[in-house]
Structures are given as C-alpha cells and as structure tokens.
Amino acid sequence: MALHLDLSGLFTVAPDGRGITPEDLPANAPRAAAARGLLEEQEPAWRRLHAGSEHREACARRAAEILEQGVDTFLVLGIGGSALGARAMLAALAPVYQDWGAGERPRVLVLDSVDPDWLGEVLERLDPARTHANVISKSGGTIETSAQFLLVHDWLCRGLGSAEAARQRFTVTTDPESGAFRALCEAQGFASLPVPPGVGGRFSVLSPVGLLAAEVAGLDTTSLLEGAARTDSRLREAAPEEDAALLYALTHVLLLERGFPVHVHFAYGHRMRFLADWYQQLWAESLGKRLDREGRVVHTGPTPVRAVGPTDQHSQVQLYVEGPADKVFTFLKLGRFGRSLELPEPFADSPAFRHLGGRSLNELMEAERQGTEYALLEAGRPSCVLEMCRLDAFHVGQYFQFLEVATALAGHLMGIDPFDQPGVEAGKKAALALMGCSGFEELAERIRERRGERPSLVLSC
Ligand code: PA5
C-alpha cells in the first residue's frame, strides 16, 4: 500500500536543449534543504490533520444525525477549497453514479456555483423534506457561498414550513471563532463544525470541510486519514535525496525556471478526474504569485492543466506532442483497477478487433497511458508517473497529503508564500463591491471608472 513516484522521464531534453539532468538534483540540494527546513519550522496545521480522531468523530456523529433525518440528498454549498476536495473524494471513492440517488446513502451534490439555471433546476428536482445542506466557508465572507446559503435556506423554509425546521437541515462548517457564518451559528443555533485554525481552504480536505460529506457518503475516513499519516511520516523520515515530495517539487520548479511553465496532471482513470481538478486549484492558487517572500514583484507560477486519459488523448495530445515544448506531465496511474473487464472475441477474423479479443480494458488503459508517455518522451517532453496501487480511501489520503506537502515545498523553493491568495481576495472584494456591500463603495467606484477607461470593441454576430 503505497504511492510510487517515477521521476526518470523528467530528465528528457527538449528539442532545443532545455531540460533538467540528474546532476541538477545534488547541485540544488542546499536550496531543497532550505525549503524543507522552512516547512518543518512552520509545521502548518493542515499537515497534522490526519493525527487525532476528534474531527473525524465529530463528523461521524453529525453524519449519523443527518442520516436519521431520512434525507436522500446532501448538498455541499461552498466554492474553491471548500468544495473541490469533497467532489474529488466522492468521484474517486463513492459508487460511480452516487449523484443519481440510487444508493443506500444520500447522494452528495457539490453546488459550487451561483449559476441560476443550474441551481434553479437542481432545486426544482429535489425534495426539501429529504435534503440536508452543508454550508462550508472558512472566512464566512465568500459571496457565492453566502448567496447559495440564502437561496437554499429560503427554499428549505418554504418547503418545510418554518425557519426552525429549515435550521435543522443545515450544518455550517466555518472558522471556530470568526466570520459571518460563525456569528450566525452563535445567534441562531445552526449546528456547526470547525475549519481548524491555520488550515486554508485548498489544504482543508482532510478536515471537517471534506470529512462530513465523506461520512455522509459512507466513505472510509479512518483509512483516508491513515493514508495521509503514512505518507506524511514517510516523507518526514526520508533523507532529503529520497524525499518524494521534495524531489517532485524541486524537479517541477527547475523545469518551470527552464521554460516549462505548463504542468499537466494527466489522470488515467475516470474516477480520478476530480482529483486532477483538486490538484489544479492547489497548484495554481498556491504557486501563482505577484510577490516573493521579500516583497519583490515576480509574477511567477506554473499553469496547471487537468487532463483525463484516454479521453483527452483525442483532445489535447496533438498539442502536447507537437505544440510548444513548454509542458511537463504527471501521469496519475492506477496500479490496479477495482474490477477487470475482459473483451469478448466474436470477430476474431477482423483486423479491427482481433488484437482486442480476450484482452482486458485494464490492459488497454495502461497501453494508452504508456503510448502517450512514449509519444511525449520521443518528442522531448518531460513526464513523470505518480502511481496509486489502488483507488481506495487509504491511497486517496496518501495522494492528498503528498501533493499538499509537495505544493508547499514548491512554493518555498520558488521563494513565494504558498499559503496566501491575495489575487482571489481581490476578486472576492470586487464582487462584493459590485453587489453593493457596504464598506466597498470606493472600490465599486474605481471598478466603474476602470471599465470606462477601456477601449471599446463590442461585436455581435
Ligand atoms: O483555497 C482557498 O483558500 C480558496 O479557494 C477558498 O477555499 C475559497 O475562496 C472559499 O473560501 P471560503 O472557504 O473562505 O469561503
């Protein structure tokens, strides 16, 4: 039971000679040691979420209460780091079509938008008497989540006949001390769970942010946290030159610096597609920064791209093999799929089917992955393989912990703060200003002025 990382394909030199070599690793050992030392010194709270059972048990208790309400639907209301982890876990581990509502557990729907068509249609289809909603916001000030809450609260009040009945159908996951949702819990008695102090959204999947949905869906949260704990202790115990997260971070940062700014996470497993979405946010929001730690303007960061194999071989691989040599690939591979599907051999005489008869889809998936890896390497495009032995809770926990640690280390190697998100905050404030939130009047005025300054080019067809 382990994650395996094969970095050898990263030492592939692009047609114009750019790339990294094994010698780059010892040459950058002092820099890597400094990044690791900084993370050890910081000991961020998210890194210890796997330890202790307090949060998992609180979520299990609350999930049992929710199940007693006889609900068939559990809504996650949140966005960004407050939504992507739950969606990734469910897609990876719950029955494939759990959101069809055919299973023994409530279906979990992650409503991370304010699209009126989507939300309106979803709510029209649901029965308020059989719905529970989990509002998740660390800050309590995210406009999308506040809007989702208002909408669903009103829908539940009308559907259940009273505000008191609606209140019972909410669990609020938020900062234990501050923010509008915490104040609401204190004033109105909504049931709540904490986003532990020091745990930012995109690093919070193993906290109540992800764990309540996982419990409601019946996932094995004990194994999830054990997987995270296993990876964490292996990373801590490894010598720096064998620290998988450190080497993943270092190679990717060196490639970024040598002209490979696009980082493609290629998940070969349909259930892993939302793990790739989760990675995309983690890598982008943590590493894309204007300032370095010294306050100098650097405008740095890789552009993460999510791809799903083999589907995206027929959408993106042409670009990847023949387009600009500016990408580095991580193949997310499954050692073993949960089931084996063998292809029948009824048309053994046909050259179109002969080679498939008697072979399994499992073999085909791996042949597709290896084929893509080969084509990329032949074209001088660096790639590596991150392999989960199986897609179960333990390995998903390992995956989360590995990439969180690697992301933090990459940020430290780049000399930026991987834990802030001033660019997101700027957009959040602008949306509040445009919606007329008090205290943001000046900003609203500035946004209107800026709009007026832009040259106009508006067309229709
Ligand atoms: O990772 C992050 O910090 C962000 O993506 C947040 O999770 C997102 O903006 C939502 O924030 P909040 O949980 O405060 O509502």
Short mmCIF file of C-alpha atoms and ligand atoms in Angstrom, two decimals:
data_model
loop_
_atom_site.label_atom_id
_atom_site.label_comp_id
_atom_site.label_asym_id
_atom_site.label_seq_id
_atom_site.Cartn_x
_atom_site.Cartn_y
_atom_site.Cartn_z
CA MET A 1 0.00 0.00 0.00
CA ALA A 2 1.94 2.98 -1.25
CA LEU A 3 2.27 5.78 -3.69
CA HIS A 4 5.05 5.29 -6.21
CA LEU A 5 6.74 8.15 -7.96
CA ASP A 6 8.83 7.60 -11.08
CA LEU A 7 10.63 10.81 -11.98
CA SER A 8 13.00 9.35 -14.57
CA GLY A 9 11.02 10.69 -17.55
CA LEU A 10 11.65 14.23 -16.34
CA PHE A 11 15.28 14.05 -17.46
CA THR A 12 14.20 14.35 -21.06
CA VAL A 13 15.74 17.10 -23.05
CA ALA A 14 13.54 19.26 -25.29
CA PRO A 15 14.46 19.64 -28.99
CA ASP A 16 16.14 22.98 -28.22
CA GLY A 17 18.26 21.50 -25.43
CA ARG A 18 16.25 22.75 -22.44
CA GLY A 19 15.53 20.40 -19.56
CA ILE A 20 16.92 19.03 -16.35
CA THR A 21 19.51 16.33 -15.67
CA PRO A 22 20.08 14.06 -12.64
CA GLU A 23 23.08 16.28 -11.77
CA ASP A 24 20.70 19.18 -11.12
CA LEU A 25 19.44 17.43 -8.01
CA PRO A 26 22.67 17.39 -5.94
CA ALA A 27 23.52 20.82 -7.33
CA ASN A 28 20.27 22.16 -5.83
CA ALA A 29 20.47 20.18 -2.59
CA PRO A 30 21.11 23.24 -0.36
CA ARG A 31 18.11 25.03 -1.85
CA ALA A 32 15.95 21.93 -1.36
CA ALA A 33 17.15 21.51 2.22
CA ALA A 34 16.24 25.14 2.95
CA ALA A 35 12.71 24.65 1.58
CA ARG A 36 12.23 21.50 3.62
CA GLY A 37 13.63 23.20 6.70
CA LEU A 38 11.23 26.11 6.31
CA LEU A 39 8.22 23.80 6.07
CA GLU A 40 9.38 21.85 9.12
CA GLU A 41 9.78 25.09 11.02
CA GLN A 42 6.32 26.31 10.00
CA GLU A 43 4.67 22.96 10.80
CA PRO A 44 1.39 24.16 9.29
CA ALA A 45 -1.81 22.89 10.91
CA TRP A 46 -3.04 21.18 7.72
CA ARG A 47 -0.04 18.86 7.83
CA ARG A 48 -1.32 17.28 11.06
CA LEU A 49 -5.00 16.91 10.13
CA HIS A 50 -4.54 13.15 9.89
CA ALA A 51 -3.47 12.97 13.54
CA GLY A 52 -6.10 12.62 16.25
CA SER A 53 -9.64 11.47 15.70
CA GLU A 54 -11.52 14.47 17.10
CA HIS A 55 -12.66 15.93 13.77
CA ARG A 56 -13.41 12.60 12.17
CA GLU A 57 -15.51 11.54 15.15
CA ALA A 58 -17.39 14.84 15.23
CA CYS A 59 -18.17 14.42 11.53
CA ALA A 60 -19.25 10.80 12.02
CA ARG A 61 -21.63 11.88 14.82
CA ARG A 62 -23.10 14.67 12.75
CA ALA A 63 -23.42 12.38 9.72
CA ALA A 64 -25.39 9.90 11.85
CA GLU A 65 -27.76 12.69 12.90
CA ILE A 66 -28.16 13.74 9.28
CA LEU A 67 -28.93 10.18 8.18
CA GLU A 68 -31.56 10.00 10.94
CA GLN A 69 -33.32 12.91 9.28
CA GLY A 70 -34.15 10.47 6.47
CA VAL A 71 -32.62 12.60 3.75
CA ASP A 72 -31.85 11.34 0.25
CA THR A 73 -29.72 14.36 -0.76
CA PHE A 74 -26.82 16.11 0.92
CA LEU A 75 -25.86 19.45 -0.62
CA VAL A 76 -22.38 20.91 -0.28
CA LEU A 77 -22.63 24.71 -0.53
CA GLY A 78 -19.19 26.24 -0.94
CA ILE A 79 -16.61 27.02 -3.57
CA GLY A 80 -12.89 26.57 -4.29
CA GLY A 81 -11.09 24.80 -1.49
CA SER A 82 -14.39 24.44 0.34
CA ALA A 83 -15.85 22.25 -2.42
CA LEU A 84 -13.22 20.64 -4.65
CA GLY A 85 -11.89 18.16 -2.08
CA ALA A 86 -15.30 16.68 -1.31
CA ARG A 87 -16.07 16.36 -5.01
CA ALA A 88 -12.71 14.68 -5.68
CA MET A 89 -13.20 12.14 -2.88
CA LEU A 90 -16.74 11.30 -3.90
CA ALA A 91 -15.84 10.83 -7.54
CA ALA A 92 -12.88 8.63 -6.59
CA LEU A 93 -14.48 6.53 -3.88
CA ALA A 94 -18.30 6.62 -3.85
CA PRO A 95 -20.38 4.49 -6.22
CA VAL A 96 -19.89 5.90 -9.72
CA TYR A 97 -23.36 7.33 -10.06
CA GLN A 98 -23.95 8.18 -6.40
CA ASP A 99 -25.40 11.51 -7.50
CA TRP A 100 -28.20 9.64 -9.30
CA GLY A 101 -29.55 8.95 -5.83
CA ALA A 102 -29.92 5.22 -6.35
CA GLY A 103 -27.64 4.13 -3.50
CA GLU A 104 -28.25 3.34 0.15
CA ARG A 105 -26.66 6.61 1.23
CA PRO A 106 -27.86 10.09 0.35
CA ARG A 107 -26.45 11.38 -2.90
CA VAL A 108 -23.97 14.21 -2.35
CA LEU A 109 -24.21 17.15 -4.73
CA VAL A 110 -21.49 19.80 -4.68
CA LEU A 111 -23.10 23.07 -5.78
CA ASP A 112 -20.03 25.24 -6.27
CA SER A 113 -21.59 27.97 -8.42
CA VAL A 114 -24.16 30.72 -8.47
CA ASP A 115 -25.39 29.86 -11.97
CA PRO A 116 -29.15 30.47 -11.72
CA ASP A 117 -30.02 27.93 -14.42
CA TRP A 118 -28.09 25.16 -12.74
CA LEU A 119 -29.07 25.88 -9.13
CA GLY A 120 -32.66 26.59 -10.08
CA GLU A 121 -33.02 23.32 -11.94
CA VAL A 122 -31.30 21.28 -9.24
CA LEU A 123 -33.55 22.68 -6.50
CA GLU A 124 -36.67 22.14 -8.61
CA ARG A 125 -35.77 18.46 -8.83
CA LEU A 126 -35.11 17.98 -5.09
CA ASP A 127 -37.47 17.38 -2.22
CA PRO A 128 -36.79 19.83 0.65
CA ALA A 129 -38.20 17.29 3.10
CA ARG A 130 -35.40 14.92 2.12
CA THR A 131 -32.48 17.36 1.82
CA HIS A 132 -29.71 18.44 4.17
CA ALA A 133 -27.25 21.22 3.30
CA ASN A 134 -23.67 21.69 4.45
CA VAL A 135 -22.55 25.31 4.07
CA ILE A 136 -18.76 25.49 4.04
CA SER A 137 -16.81 28.72 4.28
CA LYS A 138 -13.69 29.29 6.31
CA SER A 139 -13.86 33.07 6.02
CA GLY A 140 -17.63 33.37 6.13
CA GLY A 141 -17.30 36.16 3.59
CA THR A 142 -17.39 34.40 0.22
CA ILE A 143 -20.17 35.90 -1.82
CA GLU A 144 -21.02 32.75 -3.79
CA THR A 145 -21.41 30.69 -0.64
CA SER A 146 -23.47 33.39 1.08
CA ALA A 147 -25.76 33.50 -1.97
CA GLN A 148 -26.09 29.71 -2.10
CA PHE A 149 -26.96 29.71 1.59
CA LEU A 150 -29.65 32.38 1.21
CA LEU A 151 -31.18 30.54 -1.72
CA VAL A 152 -31.24 27.09 -0.12
CA HIS A 153 -32.32 28.48 3.25
CA ASP A 154 -35.32 30.15 1.66
CA TRP A 155 -36.10 27.01 -0.35
CA LEU A 156 -35.99 24.90 2.82
CA CYS A 157 -38.07 27.41 4.83
CA ARG A 158 -40.77 27.38 2.17
CA GLY A 159 -40.57 23.63 1.65
CA LEU A 160 -40.59 22.70 5.33
CA GLY A 161 -42.93 25.42 6.52
CA SER A 162 -40.74 27.12 9.12
CA ALA A 163 -37.33 28.65 9.73
CA GLU A 164 -36.88 26.31 12.68
CA ALA A 165 -37.40 23.22 10.52
CA ALA A 166 -35.01 24.66 7.92
CA ARG A 167 -32.35 25.34 10.55
CA GLN A 168 -32.28 21.64 11.47
CA ARG A 169 -31.39 20.84 7.87
CA PHE A 170 -28.16 22.80 7.91
CA THR A 171 -24.67 22.08 9.09
CA VAL A 172 -22.30 25.04 8.88
CA THR A 173 -18.58 24.33 8.56
CA THR A 174 -16.66 27.52 9.30
CA ASP A 175 -13.97 29.20 11.37
CA PRO A 176 -14.46 28.35 15.06
CA GLU A 177 -14.09 31.97 16.16
CA SER A 178 -14.79 34.50 13.46
CA GLY A 179 -16.77 35.34 10.32
CA ALA A 180 -20.39 35.86 9.38
CA PHE A 181 -21.31 32.17 9.44
CA ARG A 182 -19.85 31.73 12.91
CA ALA A 183 -21.88 34.71 14.08
CA LEU A 184 -24.98 33.18 12.51
CA CYS A 185 -24.36 29.89 14.30
CA GLU A 186 -23.97 31.70 17.62
CA ALA A 187 -27.06 33.85 17.10
CA GLN A 188 -29.41 31.30 15.53
CA GLY A 189 -28.16 27.95 16.79
CA PHE A 190 -27.21 26.33 13.46
CA ALA A 191 -25.25 23.12 14.01
CA SER A 192 -21.62 23.69 13.14
CA LEU A 193 -18.25 22.07 12.61
CA PRO A 194 -14.90 23.88 12.66
CA VAL A 195 -12.43 24.61 9.91
CA PRO A 196 -9.43 24.22 12.21
CA PRO A 197 -7.32 27.36 12.76
CA GLY A 198 -4.40 27.69 10.37
CA VAL A 199 -5.96 25.41 7.74
CA GLY A 200 -6.56 27.23 4.46
CA GLY A 201 -9.28 26.19 2.00
CA ARG A 202 -7.20 24.26 -0.51
CA PHE A 203 -5.37 22.42 2.28
CA SER A 204 -8.55 21.54 4.17
CA VAL A 205 -9.87 18.39 2.50
CA LEU A 206 -8.88 16.19 5.47
CA SER A 207 -10.66 18.48 7.95
CA PRO A 208 -14.45 18.67 8.51
CA VAL A 209 -14.52 20.55 5.18
CA GLY A 210 -14.15 17.22 3.37
CA LEU A 211 -14.87 14.74 6.12
CA LEU A 212 -18.57 15.42 6.72
CA ALA A 213 -19.54 14.75 3.09
CA ALA A 214 -17.29 11.68 3.15
CA GLU A 215 -19.02 10.37 6.29
CA VAL A 216 -22.48 11.00 4.87
CA ALA A 217 -21.49 9.12 1.72
CA GLY A 218 -20.19 6.24 3.85
CA LEU A 219 -16.55 6.53 2.80
CA ASP A 220 -13.82 5.01 4.93
CA THR A 221 -12.49 8.16 6.58
CA THR A 222 -10.32 6.21 9.03
CA SER A 223 -8.34 4.73 6.13
CA LEU A 224 -8.27 8.12 4.40
CA LEU A 225 -6.53 9.70 7.38
CA GLU A 226 -4.29 6.66 7.88
CA GLY A 227 -3.12 7.00 4.28
CA ALA A 228 -2.30 10.66 4.84
CA ALA A 229 -0.48 9.80 8.08
CA ARG A 230 1.55 7.07 6.36
CA THR A 231 2.71 9.36 3.58
CA ASP A 232 3.43 12.19 5.97
CA SER A 233 5.62 10.08 8.22
CA ARG A 234 7.46 8.55 5.23
CA LEU A 235 8.20 12.00 3.86
CA ARG A 236 9.40 13.25 7.23
CA GLU A 237 11.61 10.20 7.80
CA ALA A 238 13.16 10.16 4.31
CA ALA A 239 16.61 11.59 3.71
CA PRO A 240 16.26 14.75 1.58
CA GLU A 241 17.59 12.97 -1.51
CA GLU A 242 14.85 10.34 -1.09
CA ASP A 243 12.01 12.65 -0.09
CA ALA A 244 9.47 12.06 -2.88
CA ALA A 245 7.56 15.32 -2.28
CA LEU A 246 10.75 17.36 -2.18
CA LEU A 247 12.04 15.83 -5.41
CA TYR A 248 8.70 16.26 -7.14
CA ALA A 249 8.67 19.91 -6.08
CA LEU A 250 12.31 20.55 -6.98
CA THR A 251 12.14 18.98 -10.44
CA HIS A 252 8.96 20.88 -11.26
CA VAL A 253 10.33 24.19 -10.03
CA LEU A 254 13.55 23.70 -12.01
CA LEU A 255 11.54 22.88 -15.11
CA LEU A 256 9.39 25.96 -14.52
CA GLU A 257 12.54 28.05 -14.37
CA ARG A 258 13.84 26.45 -17.58
CA GLY A 259 10.85 27.26 -19.71
CA PHE A 260 8.28 24.59 -18.82
CA PRO A 261 5.52 26.65 -17.17
CA VAL A 262 2.57 24.41 -18.06
CA HIS A 263 2.09 21.50 -15.67
CA VAL A 264 -0.34 18.87 -16.92
CA HIS A 265 -1.89 16.41 -14.46
CA PHE A 266 -2.98 13.50 -16.67
CA ALA A 267 -5.27 11.19 -14.72
CA TYR A 268 -5.60 7.74 -16.26
CA GLY A 269 -8.78 6.70 -14.52
CA HIS A 270 -12.14 8.31 -14.99
CA ARG A 271 -12.83 8.33 -11.27
CA MET A 272 -9.66 10.36 -10.76
CA ARG A 273 -10.73 13.27 -12.94
CA PHE A 274 -11.80 15.38 -9.99
CA LEU A 275 -8.58 14.59 -8.12
CA ALA A 276 -6.96 16.38 -11.06
CA ASP A 277 -9.35 19.32 -10.55
CA TRP A 278 -8.40 19.44 -6.89
CA TYR A 279 -4.70 19.39 -7.81
CA GLN A 280 -5.26 22.16 -10.35
CA GLN A 281 -6.58 24.55 -7.72
CA LEU A 282 -3.94 23.56 -5.16
CA TRP A 283 -1.05 24.11 -7.59
CA ALA A 284 -2.47 27.29 -9.19
CA GLU A 285 -3.64 29.16 -6.12
CA SER A 286 -0.62 28.22 -4.03
CA LEU A 287 2.08 28.94 -6.61
CA GLY A 288 0.78 31.74 -8.80
CA LYS A 289 2.00 34.91 -7.07
CA ARG A 290 2.86 38.53 -7.77
CA LEU A 291 5.28 38.98 -4.89
CA ASP A 292 8.04 36.84 -3.49
CA ARG A 293 8.65 36.42 0.23
CA GLU A 294 10.83 39.56 0.23
CA GLY A 295 8.03 41.62 -1.30
CA ARG A 296 9.62 41.89 -4.77
CA VAL A 297 7.33 41.78 -7.79
CA VAL A 298 7.95 38.44 -9.54
CA HIS A 299 4.67 37.45 -11.26
CA THR A 300 5.59 33.79 -11.10
CA GLY A 301 3.81 30.46 -11.15
CA PRO A 302 3.14 27.34 -13.21
CA THR A 303 -0.14 26.95 -15.10
CA PRO A 304 -1.68 23.64 -14.06
CA VAL A 305 -3.85 21.81 -16.56
CA ARG A 306 -6.05 18.85 -15.85
CA ALA A 307 -6.36 16.08 -18.40
CA VAL A 308 -8.10 12.74 -18.28
CA GLY A 309 -6.86 9.71 -20.14
CA PRO A 310 -7.64 8.34 -22.59
CA THR A 311 -10.44 10.86 -23.24
CA ASP A 312 -8.12 13.84 -23.63
CA GLN A 313 -5.72 11.97 -25.90
CA HIS A 314 -8.31 12.85 -28.51
CA SER A 315 -8.48 16.47 -27.46
CA GLN A 316 -5.15 17.71 -26.12
CA VAL A 317 -2.35 15.28 -27.01
CA GLN A 318 -1.80 16.69 -30.51
CA LEU A 319 -0.87 19.99 -28.84
CA TYR A 320 1.21 18.26 -26.19
CA VAL A 321 3.32 16.25 -28.65
CA GLU A 322 3.75 18.80 -31.41
CA GLY A 323 2.96 22.18 -29.89
CA PRO A 324 5.30 24.35 -27.80
CA ALA A 325 7.76 22.42 -25.63
CA ASP A 326 6.62 24.27 -22.51
CA LYS A 327 4.85 21.48 -20.63
CA VAL A 328 5.71 18.89 -18.03
CA PHE A 329 3.35 15.97 -17.42
CA THR A 330 2.39 13.99 -14.35
CA PHE A 331 0.66 10.74 -15.26
CA LEU A 332 -1.63 9.73 -12.44
CA LYS A 333 -1.69 5.97 -12.77
CA LEU A 334 -3.64 3.21 -11.02
CA GLY A 335 -1.65 0.07 -10.22
CA ARG A 336 -4.85 -1.94 -10.19
CA PHE A 337 -8.40 -1.05 -11.13
CA GLY A 338 -11.21 -2.21 -8.87
CA ARG A 339 -12.51 -4.62 -11.47
CA SER A 340 -11.28 -6.32 -14.58
CA LEU A 341 -13.37 -6.18 -17.74
CA GLU A 342 -12.44 -8.60 -20.46
CA LEU A 343 -13.32 -8.05 -24.09
CA PRO A 344 -15.07 -10.88 -25.93
CA GLU A 345 -13.72 -12.41 -29.15
CA PRO A 346 -16.66 -12.79 -31.53
CA PHE A 347 -14.98 -11.21 -34.59
CA ALA A 348 -11.58 -12.90 -34.41
CA ASP A 349 -11.16 -12.70 -38.20
CA SER A 350 -11.47 -8.93 -38.33
CA PRO A 351 -8.21 -6.96 -38.20
CA ALA A 352 -10.11 -4.19 -36.36
CA PHE A 353 -10.98 -6.43 -33.41
CA ARG A 354 -8.54 -9.37 -33.49
CA HIS A 355 -5.97 -7.81 -31.18
CA LEU A 356 -8.64 -6.78 -28.66
CA GLY A 357 -10.45 -10.09 -28.22
CA GLY A 358 -9.52 -11.74 -24.94
CA ARG A 359 -7.68 -8.66 -23.70
CA SER A 360 -8.95 -6.53 -20.85
CA LEU A 361 -9.91 -2.86 -20.64
CA ASN A 362 -7.35 -2.71 -17.84
CA GLU A 363 -4.61 -3.63 -20.30
CA LEU A 364 -5.98 -1.16 -22.80
CA MET A 365 -5.95 1.71 -20.27
CA GLU A 366 -2.33 1.05 -19.44
CA ALA A 367 -1.37 0.64 -23.09
CA GLU A 368 -2.98 4.02 -23.79
CA ARG A 369 -1.13 5.63 -20.91
CA GLN A 370 2.21 4.12 -21.89
CA GLY A 371 1.59 5.04 -25.52
CA THR A 372 1.04 8.67 -24.61
CA GLU A 373 4.05 8.68 -22.29
CA TYR A 374 6.19 7.23 -25.09
CA ALA A 375 4.97 9.75 -27.68
CA LEU A 376 5.73 12.62 -25.32
CA LEU A 377 9.19 11.33 -24.44
CA GLU A 378 10.01 10.80 -28.12
CA ALA A 379 9.06 14.43 -28.71
CA GLY A 380 11.31 15.58 -25.85
CA ARG A 381 8.51 16.43 -23.43
CA PRO A 382 9.33 15.62 -19.80
CA SER A 383 6.91 13.49 -17.78
CA CYS A 384 6.71 11.56 -14.54
CA VAL A 385 4.37 8.93 -13.11
CA LEU A 386 2.54 9.09 -9.79
CA GLU A 387 1.06 5.67 -9.15
CA MET A 388 -1.57 4.72 -6.62
CA CYS A 389 -1.61 0.97 -6.05
CA ARG A 390 -5.41 1.06 -5.84
CA LEU A 391 -8.12 3.67 -5.80
CA ASP A 392 -9.25 3.33 -2.20
CA ALA A 393 -9.55 5.69 0.75
CA PHE A 394 -6.07 4.91 2.03
CA HIS A 395 -4.38 5.79 -1.27
CA VAL A 396 -6.53 8.88 -1.81
CA GLY A 397 -5.41 10.07 1.64
CA GLN A 398 -1.82 9.45 0.56
CA TYR A 399 -2.37 11.38 -2.66
CA PHE A 400 -3.82 14.41 -0.84
CA GLN A 401 -1.01 14.54 1.70
CA PHE A 402 1.71 14.01 -0.89
CA LEU A 403 0.53 16.82 -3.14
CA GLU A 404 -0.15 19.23 -0.28
CA VAL A 405 3.39 18.76 1.03
CA ALA A 406 4.87 18.94 -2.49
CA THR A 407 2.95 22.14 -3.20
CA ALA A 408 4.13 23.81 -0.01
CA LEU A 409 7.71 22.77 -0.80
CA ALA A 410 7.42 24.05 -4.38
CA GLY A 411 6.27 27.41 -3.01
CA HIS A 412 9.23 27.55 -0.66
CA LEU A 413 11.64 26.61 -3.46
CA MET A 414 10.17 29.40 -5.57
CA GLY A 415 10.58 31.85 -2.70
CA ILE A 416 6.88 32.75 -2.54
CA ASP A 417 4.19 32.22 0.11
CA PRO A 418 2.18 29.14 -0.94
CA PHE A 419 -0.46 29.70 1.74
CA ASP A 420 -1.93 33.08 0.81
CA GLN A 421 -4.22 34.02 -2.09
CA PRO A 422 -4.30 37.82 -2.43
CA GLY A 423 -5.41 37.55 -6.05
CA VAL A 424 -8.52 35.58 -5.06
CA GLU A 425 -9.23 38.02 -2.24
CA ALA A 426 -9.04 40.91 -4.73
CA GLY A 427 -11.69 39.27 -6.93
CA LYS A 428 -13.84 38.48 -3.90
CA LYS A 429 -13.75 42.12 -2.77
CA ALA A 430 -14.57 43.37 -6.27
CA ALA A 431 -17.65 41.11 -6.45
CA LEU A 432 -18.78 42.37 -3.01
CA ALA A 433 -18.30 45.97 -4.17
CA LEU A 434 -20.29 45.40 -7.36
CA MET A 435 -23.12 43.83 -5.34
CA GLY A 436 -23.30 46.96 -3.20
CA CYS A 437 -21.78 45.58 0.02
CA SER A 438 -21.27 48.42 2.49
CA GLY A 439 -17.66 49.40 3.13
CA PHE A 440 -16.72 48.75 -0.52
CA GLU A 441 -18.17 51.93 -2.07
CA GLU A 442 -14.80 53.35 -3.14
CA LEU A 443 -13.79 50.10 -4.76
CA ALA A 444 -17.10 49.95 -6.65
CA GLU A 445 -16.45 53.46 -7.95
CA ARG A 446 -12.91 52.54 -9.03
CA ILE A 447 -14.15 49.45 -10.88
CA ARG A 448 -16.71 51.55 -12.78
CA GLU A 449 -14.04 54.11 -13.67
CA ARG A 450 -11.66 51.42 -14.92
CA ARG A 451 -14.39 49.99 -17.09
CA GLY A 452 -14.93 53.41 -18.64
CA GLU A 453 -11.21 53.74 -19.42
CA ARG A 454 -11.08 50.59 -21.55
CA PRO A 455 -11.12 51.00 -25.35
CA SER A 456 -14.39 49.67 -26.65
CA LEU A 457 -14.56 46.69 -29.01
CA VAL A 458 -18.00 45.14 -28.78
CA LEU A 459 -19.30 42.95 -31.61
CA SER A 460 -22.25 40.74 -32.36
CA CYS A 461 -22.76 38.01 -34.90
O1 PA5 B 1 -8.15 27.70 -1.12
C1 PA5 B 1 -8.66 28.75 -0.81
O2 PA5 B 1 -8.27 29.41 0.16
C2 PA5 B 1 -9.86 29.29 -1.57
O3 PA5 B 1 -10.07 28.57 -2.73
C3 PA5 B 1 -11.11 29.21 -0.70
O4 PA5 B 1 -11.33 27.88 -0.32
C4 PA5 B 1 -12.33 29.73 -1.43
O5 PA5 B 1 -12.08 31.03 -1.90
C5 PA5 B 1 -13.52 29.75 -0.50
O6 PA5 B 1 -13.21 30.45 0.66
P1 PA5 B 1 -14.04 30.29 1.98
O7 PA5 B 1 -13.90 28.90 2.46
O8 PA5 B 1 -13.46 31.30 2.92
O9 PA5 B 1 -15.47 30.61 1.64
#
